[in-house]
Coordinates of C-alpha atoms in Angstrom, one line a residue:
Chain A
M1 CA 10.7 -21.4 11.4
K2 CA 14.0 -20.5 12.8
I3 CA 13.6 -18.0 15.6
G4 CA 16.0 -15.0 15.9
A5 CA 16.8 -12.4 18.4
D6 CA 14.2 -10.8 20.7
N7 CA 15.4 -7.3 20.0
I8 CA 16.2 -5.8 16.6
E9 CA 17.3 -2.4 15.4
I10 CA 15.7 -0.5 12.5
N11 CA 17.6 2.1 10.5
E12 CA 15.3 4.6 8.7
V13 CA 16.8 5.4 5.3
A14 CA 13.9 7.3 3.7
P15 CA 15.5 10.8 4.1
R16 CA 18.5 9.7 2.0
D17 CA 17.6 6.6 0.0
G18 CA 14.0 7.6 -0.5
L19 CA 14.2 11.4 -1.2
Q20 CA 17.2 11.1 -3.5
I21 CA 15.1 9.8 -6.3
E22 CA 11.9 11.8 -5.7
P23 CA 11.0 13.8 -8.8
Q24 CA 9.8 16.8 -6.8
L25 CA 12.5 18.7 -4.8
V26 CA 11.6 18.6 -1.1
P27 CA 12.3 21.9 0.6
T28 CA 15.1 21.8 3.2
A29 CA 12.8 22.9 6.0
D30 CA 10.4 20.0 5.2
K31 CA 13.3 17.5 5.2
I32 CA 14.4 18.8 8.6
A33 CA 10.8 18.6 10.0
F34 CA 10.5 15.0 8.5
I35 CA 13.8 13.9 10.2
D36 CA 12.9 15.5 13.5
Q37 CA 9.6 13.6 13.5
L38 CA 11.5 10.4 12.6
S39 CA 13.7 11.1 15.6
T40 CA 10.8 10.6 18.0
C41 CA 9.9 7.1 16.7
G42 CA 12.7 5.0 18.3
F43 CA 14.9 4.2 15.3
R44 CA 18.5 3.2 16.0
R45 CA 19.8 5.0 13.0
I46 CA 18.5 7.6 10.6
E47 CA 20.3 8.0 7.3
V48 CA 19.9 11.8 7.0
T49 CA 21.4 12.7 3.6
S50 CA 24.2 12.1 1.2
F51 CA 27.3 14.3 0.9
T52 CA 27.6 13.7 -2.7
S53 CA 28.1 16.2 -5.5
P54 CA 25.0 18.4 -5.9
R55 CA 25.4 17.8 -9.6
A56 CA 25.1 14.1 -9.1
I57 CA 22.1 14.2 -6.8
P58 CA 20.5 17.6 -6.9
A59 CA 17.8 16.4 -4.5
L60 CA 20.3 16.2 -1.7
A61 CA 22.3 19.3 -2.5
D62 CA 21.3 20.7 0.9
A63 CA 23.1 18.0 2.9
Q64 CA 25.0 20.4 5.1
E65 CA 21.9 22.6 5.9
V66 CA 19.8 19.5 6.7
M67 CA 22.5 18.0 9.0
Q68 CA 22.9 21.3 10.8
G69 CA 19.2 22.0 11.0
I70 CA 17.9 18.8 12.6
R71 CA 17.4 18.2 16.3
R72 CA 19.8 15.4 17.4
D73 CA 18.4 12.8 19.7
P74 CA 21.4 11.3 21.7
D75 CA 19.8 7.8 21.3
V76 CA 19.8 8.0 17.5
I77 CA 22.8 7.5 15.3
Y78 CA 22.6 10.1 12.5
T79 CA 24.4 8.6 9.5
A80 CA 25.0 9.9 6.0
L81 CA 26.2 8.5 2.7
I82 CA 29.7 9.6 2.0
P83 CA 30.8 9.0 -1.7
N84 CA 34.4 10.3 -1.4
L85 CA 37.0 12.2 0.7
K86 CA 35.5 15.5 -0.3
G87 CA 32.1 14.4 0.9
L88 CA 33.7 13.2 4.2
E89 CA 35.2 16.6 4.7
R90 CA 31.9 18.3 4.2
A91 CA 30.2 15.8 6.6
L92 CA 32.9 16.3 9.2
A93 CA 32.4 20.0 9.1
V94 CA 28.7 19.7 10.2
G95 CA 29.2 16.6 12.3
I96 CA 27.7 13.2 11.6
D97 CA 27.7 10.1 13.9
E98 CA 28.6 7.5 11.3
C99 CA 29.5 7.2 7.6
N100 CA 27.7 4.9 5.2
I101 CA 29.9 4.2 2.2
V102 CA 28.8 2.2 -0.9
M103 CA 30.1 0.1 -3.7
S104 CA 28.5 -2.7 -5.7
C105 CA 29.4 -6.4 -5.7
S106 CA 29.0 -6.5 -9.5
E107 CA 31.3 -4.7 -11.9
T108 CA 28.6 -3.5 -14.3
H109 CA 26.3 -2.1 -11.5
N110 CA 29.3 -0.4 -9.9
R111 CA 30.2 1.3 -13.2
A112 CA 26.6 2.2 -14.0
N113 CA 25.8 3.5 -10.5
L114 CA 29.1 5.0 -9.4
R115 CA 30.9 5.6 -12.8
M116 CA 34.0 3.9 -11.5
T117 CA 35.4 0.4 -11.7
R118 CA 35.1 -1.8 -8.6
A119 CA 38.8 -1.5 -8.1
Q120 CA 38.6 2.3 -8.1
S121 CA 35.6 2.3 -5.8
K122 CA 37.3 -0.1 -3.4
Q123 CA 40.4 2.1 -3.1
Q124 CA 38.2 5.2 -2.6
L125 CA 36.3 3.4 0.2
L126 CA 39.5 2.2 1.9
D127 CA 40.7 5.8 1.8
I128 CA 37.5 7.0 3.4
I129 CA 37.7 4.3 6.1
E130 CA 41.2 5.4 6.9
Q131 CA 40.3 9.1 7.2
A132 CA 37.2 8.3 9.2
Q133 CA 39.2 6.2 11.6
A134 CA 41.5 9.2 12.0
H135 CA 38.5 11.2 13.2
N136 CA 37.1 8.3 15.3
L137 CA 34.1 8.1 13.0
P138 CA 32.4 4.7 12.6
C139 CA 32.2 3.6 9.0
N140 CA 29.7 1.2 7.6
V141 CA 30.1 -0.3 4.2
S142 CA 26.9 -1.0 2.1
L143 CA 27.5 -3.6 -0.5
S144 CA 25.0 -3.1 -3.4
T145 CA 23.8 -6.0 -5.6
A146 CA 24.8 -8.5 -2.9
F147 CA 21.9 -10.7 -3.8
G148 CA 22.0 -10.2 -7.6
C149 CA 22.8 -7.6 -10.2
P150 CA 20.1 -6.3 -12.6
F151 CA 22.7 -6.4 -15.4
E152 CA 24.8 -9.5 -14.5
G153 CA 22.3 -11.8 -12.7
D154 CA 23.5 -13.9 -9.8
I155 CA 26.5 -12.9 -7.7
A156 CA 28.7 -15.6 -6.1
P157 CA 28.2 -15.3 -2.3
E158 CA 32.0 -15.9 -1.8
Q159 CA 32.6 -12.7 -3.8
V160 CA 30.4 -10.8 -1.4
L161 CA 32.0 -12.3 1.7
A162 CA 35.5 -11.5 0.4
L163 CA 34.5 -7.8 0.0
S164 CA 32.9 -7.8 3.5
Q165 CA 36.0 -9.4 5.1
E166 CA 38.4 -7.0 3.3
F167 CA 36.5 -4.0 4.5
M168 CA 36.1 -5.3 8.1
A169 CA 39.8 -6.0 8.1
A170 CA 40.5 -2.4 7.0
G171 CA 38.5 -1.0 9.9
A172 CA 34.9 -0.8 8.7
T173 CA 32.6 -1.0 11.7
G174 CA 29.7 -2.7 9.9
I175 CA 28.6 -4.3 6.6
T176 CA 25.2 -3.9 5.0
L177 CA 24.1 -6.5 2.6
C178 CA 22.0 -4.7 0.0
D179 CA 19.3 -6.3 -2.1
T180 CA 19.4 -3.2 -4.4
T181 CA 16.8 -4.3 -6.9
G182 CA 14.8 -6.9 -5.0
M183 CA 16.5 -10.0 -6.3
A184 CA 17.0 -11.7 -2.9
Y185 CA 15.0 -14.8 -2.0
P186 CA 14.7 -16.4 1.4
T187 CA 17.0 -19.4 1.1
Q188 CA 19.6 -17.2 -0.5
V189 CA 19.3 -14.7 2.3
T190 CA 19.8 -17.6 4.8
Q191 CA 22.9 -18.7 3.0
L192 CA 24.6 -15.3 2.6
C193 CA 23.8 -14.3 6.2
A194 CA 25.0 -17.6 7.6
Q195 CA 28.3 -17.4 5.6
H196 CA 28.8 -13.9 6.9
I197 CA 27.9 -14.6 10.5
A198 CA 30.5 -17.4 10.5
H199 CA 33.2 -14.7 9.9
I200 CA 31.7 -11.3 11.1
P201 CA 29.8 -10.6 14.3
A202 CA 26.0 -10.5 13.6
S203 CA 25.9 -7.2 15.5
A204 CA 28.0 -5.6 12.7
L205 CA 25.7 -6.8 9.9
T206 CA 22.6 -5.1 8.4
L207 CA 20.1 -6.3 5.8
H208 CA 18.9 -3.8 3.3
L209 CA 15.9 -5.2 1.5
H210 CA 13.7 -4.1 -1.4
N211 CA 10.2 -5.3 -2.0
T212 CA 10.4 -5.2 -5.8
R213 CA 9.1 -8.8 -6.1
G214 CA 7.1 -9.0 -2.9
M215 CA 9.7 -10.9 -0.9
A216 CA 11.0 -8.2 1.4
L217 CA 9.3 -9.4 4.6
A218 CA 10.0 -13.1 3.8
N219 CA 13.6 -12.2 3.3
A220 CA 13.7 -10.2 6.6
L221 CA 12.3 -13.3 8.3
A222 CA 14.9 -15.5 6.8
G223 CA 17.7 -13.1 7.8
W224 CA 16.4 -12.7 11.3
G225 CA 16.2 -16.5 11.7
E226 CA 19.9 -16.6 10.9
G227 CA 20.8 -14.0 13.6
I228 CA 20.5 -10.7 11.7
T229 CA 19.4 -7.9 14.1
R230 CA 19.8 -4.8 12.0
F231 CA 17.5 -3.8 9.2
D232 CA 17.4 -0.8 6.9
A233 CA 13.9 0.3 5.9
A234 CA 12.2 3.3 4.4
A235 CA 9.0 4.9 5.7
G236 CA 6.2 4.4 3.1
G237 CA 8.5 2.1 1.1
L238 CA 10.1 5.1 -0.5
G239 CA 13.1 4.6 -2.8
G240 CA 13.6 2.4 -5.7
C241 CA 15.9 1.7 -8.5
P242 CA 16.3 3.5 -11.9
Y243 CA 17.0 0.2 -13.6
A244 CA 13.7 -1.4 -12.7
P245 CA 11.2 1.3 -13.7
G246 CA 7.9 1.2 -11.9
A247 CA 9.3 -1.2 -9.4
S248 CA 8.6 -0.7 -5.7
G249 CA 11.3 0.5 -3.4
N250 CA 12.8 -0.2 -0.1
V251 CA 11.0 -2.5 2.3
S252 CA 8.4 -0.2 4.0
T253 CA 9.4 0.5 7.6
E254 CA 5.9 0.3 8.8
E255 CA 5.4 -3.2 7.4
L256 CA 8.7 -4.4 8.7
V257 CA 8.1 -3.0 12.2
H258 CA 4.5 -4.3 12.2
M259 CA 5.5 -7.9 11.3
F260 CA 8.2 -8.1 13.9
E261 CA 6.0 -6.4 16.6
C262 CA 3.2 -8.9 15.8
M263 CA 5.8 -11.7 16.6
W264 CA 6.6 -9.9 19.9
I265 CA 10.0 -9.0 18.7
N266 CA 11.0 -5.6 20.0
T267 CA 12.0 -3.1 17.3
G268 CA 12.1 -0.1 19.6
V269 CA 9.9 1.7 17.1
N270 CA 6.6 3.4 18.0
L271 CA 4.5 2.1 15.1
N272 CA 1.6 4.5 15.7
R273 CA 3.9 7.5 15.6
L274 CA 5.5 6.2 12.5
L275 CA 2.1 5.7 10.8
D276 CA 1.3 9.3 11.5
I277 CA 4.4 10.3 9.6
V278 CA 3.6 7.9 6.8
K279 CA 0.2 9.5 6.5
D280 CA 1.9 12.8 5.7
L281 CA 4.4 11.4 3.2
P282 CA 2.3 12.3 0.1
A283 CA 2.4 15.9 1.1
L284 CA 6.1 15.7 1.7
V285 CA 7.0 14.1 -1.7
Q286 CA 4.1 15.9 -3.6
R287 CA 2.7 12.8 -5.2
P288 CA 0.2 10.1 -4.3
L289 CA 1.7 7.3 -2.3
S290 CA -0.1 4.3 -0.9
S291 CA 0.9 2.5 2.2
P292 CA -1.0 -0.8 2.4
L293 CA -0.6 -1.0 6.1
L294 CA -1.9 2.5 6.6
T295 CA -4.9 1.6 4.4
A296 CA -5.7 -1.7 6.2
G297 CA -4.7 -0.7 9.7
T298 CA -2.6 -2.8 12.1
R299 CA -3.8 -6.3 12.4
L300 CA -5.7 -5.9 15.7
Q301 CA -7.3 -2.6 14.6
T302 CA -10.8 -4.2 14.5
H303 CA -13.9 -2.8 12.7
P304 CA -17.4 -2.5 14.2
A305 CA -19.7 -5.2 13.2
P306 CA -22.2 -4.2 10.4
A307 CA -25.2 -2.4 11.9
W308 CA -27.8 -4.8 10.3
L309 CA -26.3 -7.7 12.2
A310 CA -28.1 -7.0 15.5
E311 CA -31.5 -6.7 13.9
H312 CA -31.0 -9.7 11.6
F313 CA -30.2 -12.0 14.5
A314 CA -32.6 -10.5 17.0
A315 CA -35.2 -13.2 16.4
Chain B
M1 CA 15.1 -21.1 8.2
K2 CA 13.1 -24.3 8.4
I3 CA 13.1 -26.1 5.1
G4 CA 9.9 -27.6 3.8
A5 CA 8.9 -30.0 1.0
D6 CA 10.6 -30.0 -2.4
N7 CA 7.2 -30.1 -4.1
I8 CA 4.2 -27.9 -3.4
E9 CA 0.7 -27.5 -5.0
I10 CA -0.9 -24.3 -6.0
N11 CA -4.6 -23.8 -6.1
E12 CA -5.7 -20.9 -8.4
V13 CA -8.7 -19.2 -6.8
A14 CA -9.0 -16.0 -8.9
P15 CA -11.9 -17.2 -11.0
R16 CA -14.0 -17.5 -7.9
D17 CA -12.4 -15.6 -5.0
G18 CA -11.2 -12.8 -7.3
L19 CA -14.0 -12.3 -9.8
Q20 CA -16.8 -12.5 -7.2
I21 CA -16.0 -9.0 -5.9
E22 CA -15.0 -7.3 -9.2
P23 CA -17.2 -4.3 -9.8
Q24 CA -17.5 -5.0 -13.6
L25 CA -19.4 -8.1 -14.6
V26 CA -17.0 -10.4 -16.6
P27 CA -18.8 -12.0 -19.5
T28 CA -19.2 -15.8 -19.3
A29 CA -17.2 -16.4 -22.4
D30 CA -14.3 -14.4 -21.0
K31 CA -14.4 -16.4 -17.7
I32 CA -14.3 -19.6 -19.6
A33 CA -11.3 -18.4 -21.7
F34 CA -9.6 -17.3 -18.6
I35 CA -10.0 -20.6 -16.8
D36 CA -9.0 -22.5 -20.0
Q37 CA -5.8 -20.5 -20.0
L38 CA -5.2 -21.2 -16.3
S39 CA -5.6 -24.9 -17.1
T40 CA -2.4 -24.8 -19.2
C41 CA -0.3 -23.4 -16.3
G42 CA 0.2 -26.5 -14.1
F43 CA -2.1 -25.7 -11.2
R44 CA -3.2 -28.6 -9.0
R45 CA -6.6 -27.0 -8.5
I46 CA -8.7 -24.3 -10.0
E47 CA -11.6 -22.9 -8.0
V48 CA -13.9 -22.2 -10.9
T49 CA -16.9 -20.5 -9.5
S50 CA -19.5 -20.5 -6.6
F51 CA -22.8 -22.2 -6.8
T52 CA -24.3 -19.6 -4.6
S53 CA -27.6 -17.8 -5.1
P54 CA -27.3 -15.4 -8.0
R55 CA -28.9 -12.8 -5.8
A56 CA -26.1 -13.1 -3.2
I57 CA -23.3 -13.0 -5.7
P58 CA -24.5 -11.7 -9.1
A59 CA -21.0 -11.9 -10.5
L60 CA -21.1 -15.7 -10.4
A61 CA -24.7 -16.2 -11.5
D62 CA -23.3 -18.1 -14.5
A63 CA -21.7 -20.9 -12.4
Q64 CA -23.3 -23.7 -14.4
E65 CA -22.6 -22.2 -17.8
V66 CA -19.0 -21.6 -16.8
M67 CA -18.5 -25.1 -15.4
Q68 CA -20.0 -26.7 -18.5
G69 CA -18.1 -24.4 -20.9
I70 CA -14.5 -24.9 -19.7
R71 CA -12.1 -27.5 -21.1
R72 CA -11.3 -30.0 -18.3
D73 CA -7.6 -31.0 -18.0
P74 CA -7.6 -34.4 -16.3
D75 CA -4.5 -33.3 -14.2
V76 CA -6.4 -30.4 -12.7
I77 CA -9.0 -30.6 -9.9
Y78 CA -11.8 -28.3 -10.8
T79 CA -13.4 -27.2 -7.5
A80 CA -16.2 -24.8 -6.7
L81 CA -17.6 -23.1 -3.7
I82 CA -20.8 -24.8 -2.4
P83 CA -22.8 -22.7 0.1
N84 CA -25.7 -25.1 0.7
L85 CA -27.4 -28.3 -0.5
K86 CA -29.2 -26.5 -3.3
G87 CA -25.8 -25.3 -4.6
L88 CA -24.5 -28.8 -4.3
E89 CA -27.3 -30.1 -6.4
R90 CA -26.6 -27.5 -9.1
A91 CA -22.9 -28.4 -9.0
L92 CA -23.6 -32.1 -9.2
A93 CA -25.7 -31.5 -12.3
V94 CA -22.8 -30.0 -14.2
G95 CA -20.0 -32.1 -12.6
I96 CA -17.3 -30.7 -10.3
D97 CA -14.2 -32.6 -9.0
E98 CA -14.4 -31.3 -5.5
C99 CA -16.5 -29.1 -3.2
N100 CA -15.1 -26.2 -1.3
I101 CA -17.3 -25.3 1.7
V102 CA -16.8 -22.3 4.0
M103 CA -17.5 -21.1 7.4
S104 CA -15.8 -18.6 9.8
C105 CA -14.0 -19.4 13.0
S106 CA -15.4 -16.2 14.5
E107 CA -19.1 -15.7 15.3
T108 CA -19.3 -12.1 14.1
H109 CA -17.6 -12.7 10.8
N110 CA -19.7 -15.8 10.1
R111 CA -22.9 -13.8 10.7
A112 CA -21.7 -10.8 8.6
N113 CA -20.4 -12.9 5.8
L114 CA -22.9 -15.9 5.7
R115 CA -25.9 -14.4 7.6
M116 CA -26.0 -17.4 9.8
T117 CA -24.8 -18.3 13.3
R118 CA -21.7 -20.6 13.4
A119 CA -23.9 -23.4 14.7
Q120 CA -26.2 -23.0 11.7
S121 CA -23.3 -22.9 9.3
K122 CA -21.6 -25.9 10.9
Q123 CA -24.8 -28.0 10.5
Q124 CA -25.2 -26.9 6.9
L125 CA -21.6 -27.9 6.2
L126 CA -22.0 -31.3 7.8
D127 CA -25.1 -31.9 5.7
I128 CA -23.1 -31.0 2.5
I129 CA -20.3 -33.3 3.5
E130 CA -22.7 -36.1 4.0
Q131 CA -24.4 -35.6 0.6
A132 CA -21.0 -35.1 -1.1
Q133 CA -19.8 -38.4 0.4
A134 CA -22.9 -40.1 -1.0
H135 CA -21.8 -38.9 -4.4
N136 CA -18.1 -39.7 -3.8
L137 CA -17.3 -36.1 -4.1
P138 CA -14.3 -34.9 -2.1
C139 CA -15.2 -32.0 0.2
N140 CA -12.7 -29.4 1.5
V141 CA -13.6 -27.1 4.3
S142 CA -12.2 -23.5 4.2
L143 CA -12.1 -22.0 7.7
S144 CA -12.3 -18.2 7.4
T145 CA -10.7 -15.8 9.9
A146 CA -8.5 -18.7 11.2
F147 CA -5.7 -16.1 12.0
G148 CA -7.9 -13.3 13.3
C149 CA -11.3 -11.7 12.7
P150 CA -11.6 -8.1 11.6
F151 CA -14.5 -7.6 14.1
E152 CA -13.3 -9.7 17.1
G153 CA -9.5 -9.7 16.8
D154 CA -7.5 -12.7 17.7
I155 CA -8.9 -16.2 17.5
A156 CA -7.8 -19.0 19.8
P157 CA -5.9 -21.6 17.8
E158 CA -7.5 -24.4 19.8
Q159 CA -10.9 -23.2 18.5
V160 CA -9.7 -23.4 14.9
L161 CA -8.2 -26.9 15.5
A162 CA -11.4 -28.1 17.1
L163 CA -13.4 -27.1 14.0
S164 CA -10.9 -28.7 11.7
Q165 CA -10.9 -32.0 13.6
E166 CA -14.7 -32.0 13.8
F167 CA -15.0 -31.6 10.0
M168 CA -12.2 -34.2 9.3
A169 CA -14.0 -36.6 11.5
A170 CA -17.2 -36.0 9.6
G171 CA -15.6 -36.9 6.3
A172 CA -14.1 -33.7 5.0
T173 CA -11.1 -34.5 2.7
G174 CA -9.2 -31.3 3.5
I175 CA -9.0 -28.2 5.6
T176 CA -8.0 -24.7 4.4
L177 CA -6.8 -22.3 7.0
C178 CA -7.8 -18.9 5.6
D179 CA -6.3 -15.6 6.5
T180 CA -9.3 -13.8 5.3
T181 CA -8.2 -10.3 6.0
G182 CA -4.5 -10.6 6.1
M183 CA -4.1 -10.7 9.9
A184 CA -1.7 -13.7 10.0
Y185 CA 1.9 -13.3 11.0
P186 CA 4.7 -15.8 10.6
T187 CA 5.1 -17.2 14.2
Q188 CA 1.3 -17.5 14.4
V189 CA 1.3 -19.4 11.1
T190 CA 4.0 -21.7 12.4
Q191 CA 2.0 -22.4 15.6
L192 CA -1.4 -23.0 13.9
C193 CA 0.1 -25.2 11.2
A194 CA 2.2 -27.2 13.7
Q195 CA -0.9 -27.7 15.9
H196 CA -2.9 -28.9 12.9
I197 CA -0.2 -31.2 11.5
A198 CA 0.0 -32.9 14.9
H199 CA -3.6 -34.1 14.3
I200 CA -4.3 -33.9 10.5
P201 CA -2.0 -35.1 7.7
A202 CA -0.1 -32.1 6.1
S203 CA -1.3 -33.4 2.7
A204 CA -4.9 -32.5 3.7
L205 CA -4.0 -28.9 4.8
T206 CA -4.0 -25.8 2.6
L207 CA -3.0 -22.2 3.5
H208 CA -5.0 -19.4 2.1
L209 CA -3.2 -16.1 2.6
H210 CA -3.9 -12.5 1.9
N211 CA -1.3 -9.8 1.4
T212 CA -3.2 -7.1 3.2
R213 CA -0.3 -6.1 5.4
G214 CA 2.5 -7.3 3.2
M215 CA 3.2 -10.5 5.1
A216 CA 1.7 -13.1 2.6
L217 CA 5.0 -14.5 1.3
A218 CA 6.6 -14.4 4.8
N219 CA 3.6 -16.4 6.1
A220 CA 3.8 -18.8 3.1
L221 CA 7.4 -19.4 4.0
A222 CA 6.5 -20.0 7.7
G223 CA 3.8 -22.5 6.7
W224 CA 6.0 -24.3 4.2
G225 CA 8.7 -24.7 6.9
E226 CA 6.2 -26.5 9.1
G227 CA 5.2 -28.9 6.3
I228 CA 2.4 -27.2 4.5
T229 CA 2.4 -28.2 0.8
R230 CA -0.8 -26.7 -0.5
F231 CA -1.4 -23.0 -1.1
D232 CA -4.3 -21.0 -2.4
A233 CA -3.4 -18.0 -4.5
A234 CA -5.0 -15.6 -7.0
A235 CA -3.4 -14.5 -10.2
G236 CA -2.7 -10.7 -10.0
G237 CA -3.5 -10.8 -6.3
L238 CA -7.2 -10.4 -7.2
G239 CA -9.8 -10.6 -4.4
G240 CA -10.0 -8.8 -1.2
C241 CA -12.3 -8.2 1.7
P242 CA -15.3 -5.8 1.9
Y243 CA -14.4 -5.1 5.5
A244 CA -11.0 -3.7 4.8
P245 CA -11.7 -1.2 2.0
G246 CA -8.7 -0.5 -0.3
A247 CA -6.8 -3.4 1.2
S248 CA -5.0 -5.7 -1.2
G249 CA -6.4 -9.2 -1.8
N250 CA -5.2 -12.7 -2.0
V251 CA -1.5 -13.5 -2.2
S252 CA -0.6 -13.1 -5.9
T253 CA 0.0 -16.4 -7.5
E254 CA 2.8 -15.1 -9.6
E255 CA 4.7 -13.8 -6.5
L256 CA 4.1 -17.0 -4.6
V257 CA 5.2 -19.2 -7.5
H258 CA 8.2 -17.0 -8.2
M259 CA 9.4 -17.1 -4.6
F260 CA 9.2 -20.9 -4.3
E261 CA 10.7 -21.4 -7.8
C262 CA 13.6 -19.1 -6.8
M263 CA 14.2 -21.5 -3.9
W264 CA 14.2 -24.5 -6.3
I265 CA 10.9 -25.7 -4.8
N266 CA 8.8 -27.2 -7.5
T267 CA 5.3 -25.7 -7.8
G268 CA 4.4 -27.4 -11.0
V269 CA 3.4 -23.9 -12.4
N270 CA 4.8 -22.5 -15.6
L271 CA 5.5 -19.0 -14.4
N272 CA 6.0 -17.4 -17.8
R273 CA 2.6 -18.7 -19.0
L274 CA 1.0 -17.4 -15.8
L275 CA 2.6 -14.0 -16.3
D276 CA 1.1 -13.9 -19.8
I277 CA -2.3 -14.4 -18.3
V278 CA -1.7 -11.8 -15.6
K279 CA -0.7 -9.3 -18.3
D280 CA -4.3 -9.6 -19.7
L281 CA -6.1 -9.3 -16.4
P282 CA -6.8 -5.6 -16.6
A283 CA -8.7 -6.3 -19.8
L284 CA -10.6 -9.1 -18.1
V285 CA -11.7 -7.2 -15.1
Q286 CA -11.9 -3.8 -17.0
R287 CA -9.9 -1.8 -14.5
P288 CA -6.2 -1.0 -14.1
L289 CA -4.4 -3.6 -12.1
S290 CA -0.7 -3.6 -11.2
S291 CA 1.3 -6.8 -10.7
P292 CA 4.7 -5.8 -9.2
L293 CA 6.3 -9.0 -10.4
L294 CA 5.1 -8.3 -13.9
T295 CA 6.5 -4.7 -13.7
A296 CA 9.9 -5.7 -12.4
G297 CA 10.3 -9.0 -14.2
T298 CA 11.5 -12.3 -12.6
R299 CA 14.7 -11.9 -10.6
L300 CA 17.1 -13.2 -13.3
Q301 CA 15.4 -11.2 -16.1
T302 CA 18.5 -8.9 -16.5
H303 CA 18.6 -5.6 -18.2
P304 CA 21.2 -4.4 -20.8
A305 CA 23.9 -2.3 -19.3
P306 CA 23.5 1.5 -20.1
A307 CA 24.8 2.4 -23.5
W308 CA 27.2 5.1 -22.2
L309 CA 29.1 2.6 -20.1
A310 CA 31.2 1.2 -23.0
E311 CA 32.4 4.6 -24.1
H312 CA 32.9 5.9 -20.6
F313 CA 35.2 3.1 -19.7
A314 CA 36.9 2.8 -23.1
A315 CA 39.9 4.8 -22.0

């Protein structure tokens, strides 16, 4: 196995990427309490909300109240999804530390998800980057369907790299390679990350993985081995994709942190504190939710030996 | 990422390792039909049953009927778990291609699982190997808790290697390193596999992984990178461990095959045929069962674009 960096950063995206598709509306106060708890866990970034039209994503209509309501830890970068210049204005009014802006690598997914052509999206993103720069606001570009599109299939890695380079040249401060519907596989992750790292500093790159087909941790391992040090993840594996109904969502933060901490890689995240939060997620989202790691316990959380053993082996 | 062999072998263990803990008894005829279907998938081995005392594992009391009832494909090695000389006798009477014999690397798990000390188990296994050799029957040793014990915690890799070497010297034809309760993590898998391969041919080694903490595919990737070419897996991820209630079971065969086939590694397994079998598993085990890969589809199983797209972008 190729060994990566000793220290990695975790970006917690559940408040935005997870809650945006939850069927039950989460009250604003509960969101704020959730984010405040996450702030105590040691994440590098927390994606708080999305400054999108309340009509497009009713679940995040309270973006400004949430942003204003949370307690800001100076060691955490509070980021938000910014879909357009109007959203940027709303975000600037309440203060965010970083923008996250999104388009898809594939034409069909971009049209289905953003209702624009890729050309239109790209122009919009370049406009946001320009405005953000004018306000000294870092701007990260998340490239959806970088590892495959649920409508079009495979995406040429050169196409993804060309977009990444164009946005970095325009002033983006980072690129997130998003496996939007869990199509990434380890050798592909290796290839796309290696191609990117040849042109873009590893410290500006993030992997955003989904566990749709069980490969999220294997893909994280492959990316880490190539030099990736930044990972998006969602507590409890919240999130998902409307185009793969029933499919599981983002890589679960607790499993990602647990794996790397088992390997003595420092994630900065306090796993026990995180697991306490995950325990309360079903109450937050008002539906049953299972976290395999929570069920099983961390790997060295041992069990007492069965009581009958002592007697059975006494003779 | 370290790249492994182009060809790997999958051993399907669901009929034994999965069905043995199912709460509902599966009728003998259904087991036979299940195994006959698995025989058409391209597995190298199928672990058919266990010739254990019907009192210990009532679910597999029909071991002899099942073994006699199945259609034997000459390209498949039909193996069975053999707990003792009596079981070997019963198995020899109906003909098996290979024995699988088991003990734990940790004392407490061995006592809890097998009701014997490790010293007693080791002697019993050596006796079985001797008898099996007398009948020209290959004999594989599965070492439970090789990556950690749910009662004792970490297990020294040297201790596992010593057991492996002792059994190989005594005539065992293979060693399976079992992550019985999903405690393995990638760098540990790398280390234990590398240590083993320095002393035992890789072709004699098998990895048996559980997905309890989400790391099964990451661990498979790590083992493959070290030279491991044989993997146990259970269709639908059946199986589990009574000491980690609610925890998920064996690595699911469909996810393991899917990952390696995505990487253009030949598993020999026809994934579509396997998925058809997985689809019918809930009927077989008489309980709901979700297979994430079945839900999501294989990675290039694309979806039609939403109908509104054409109209929306017509102008």
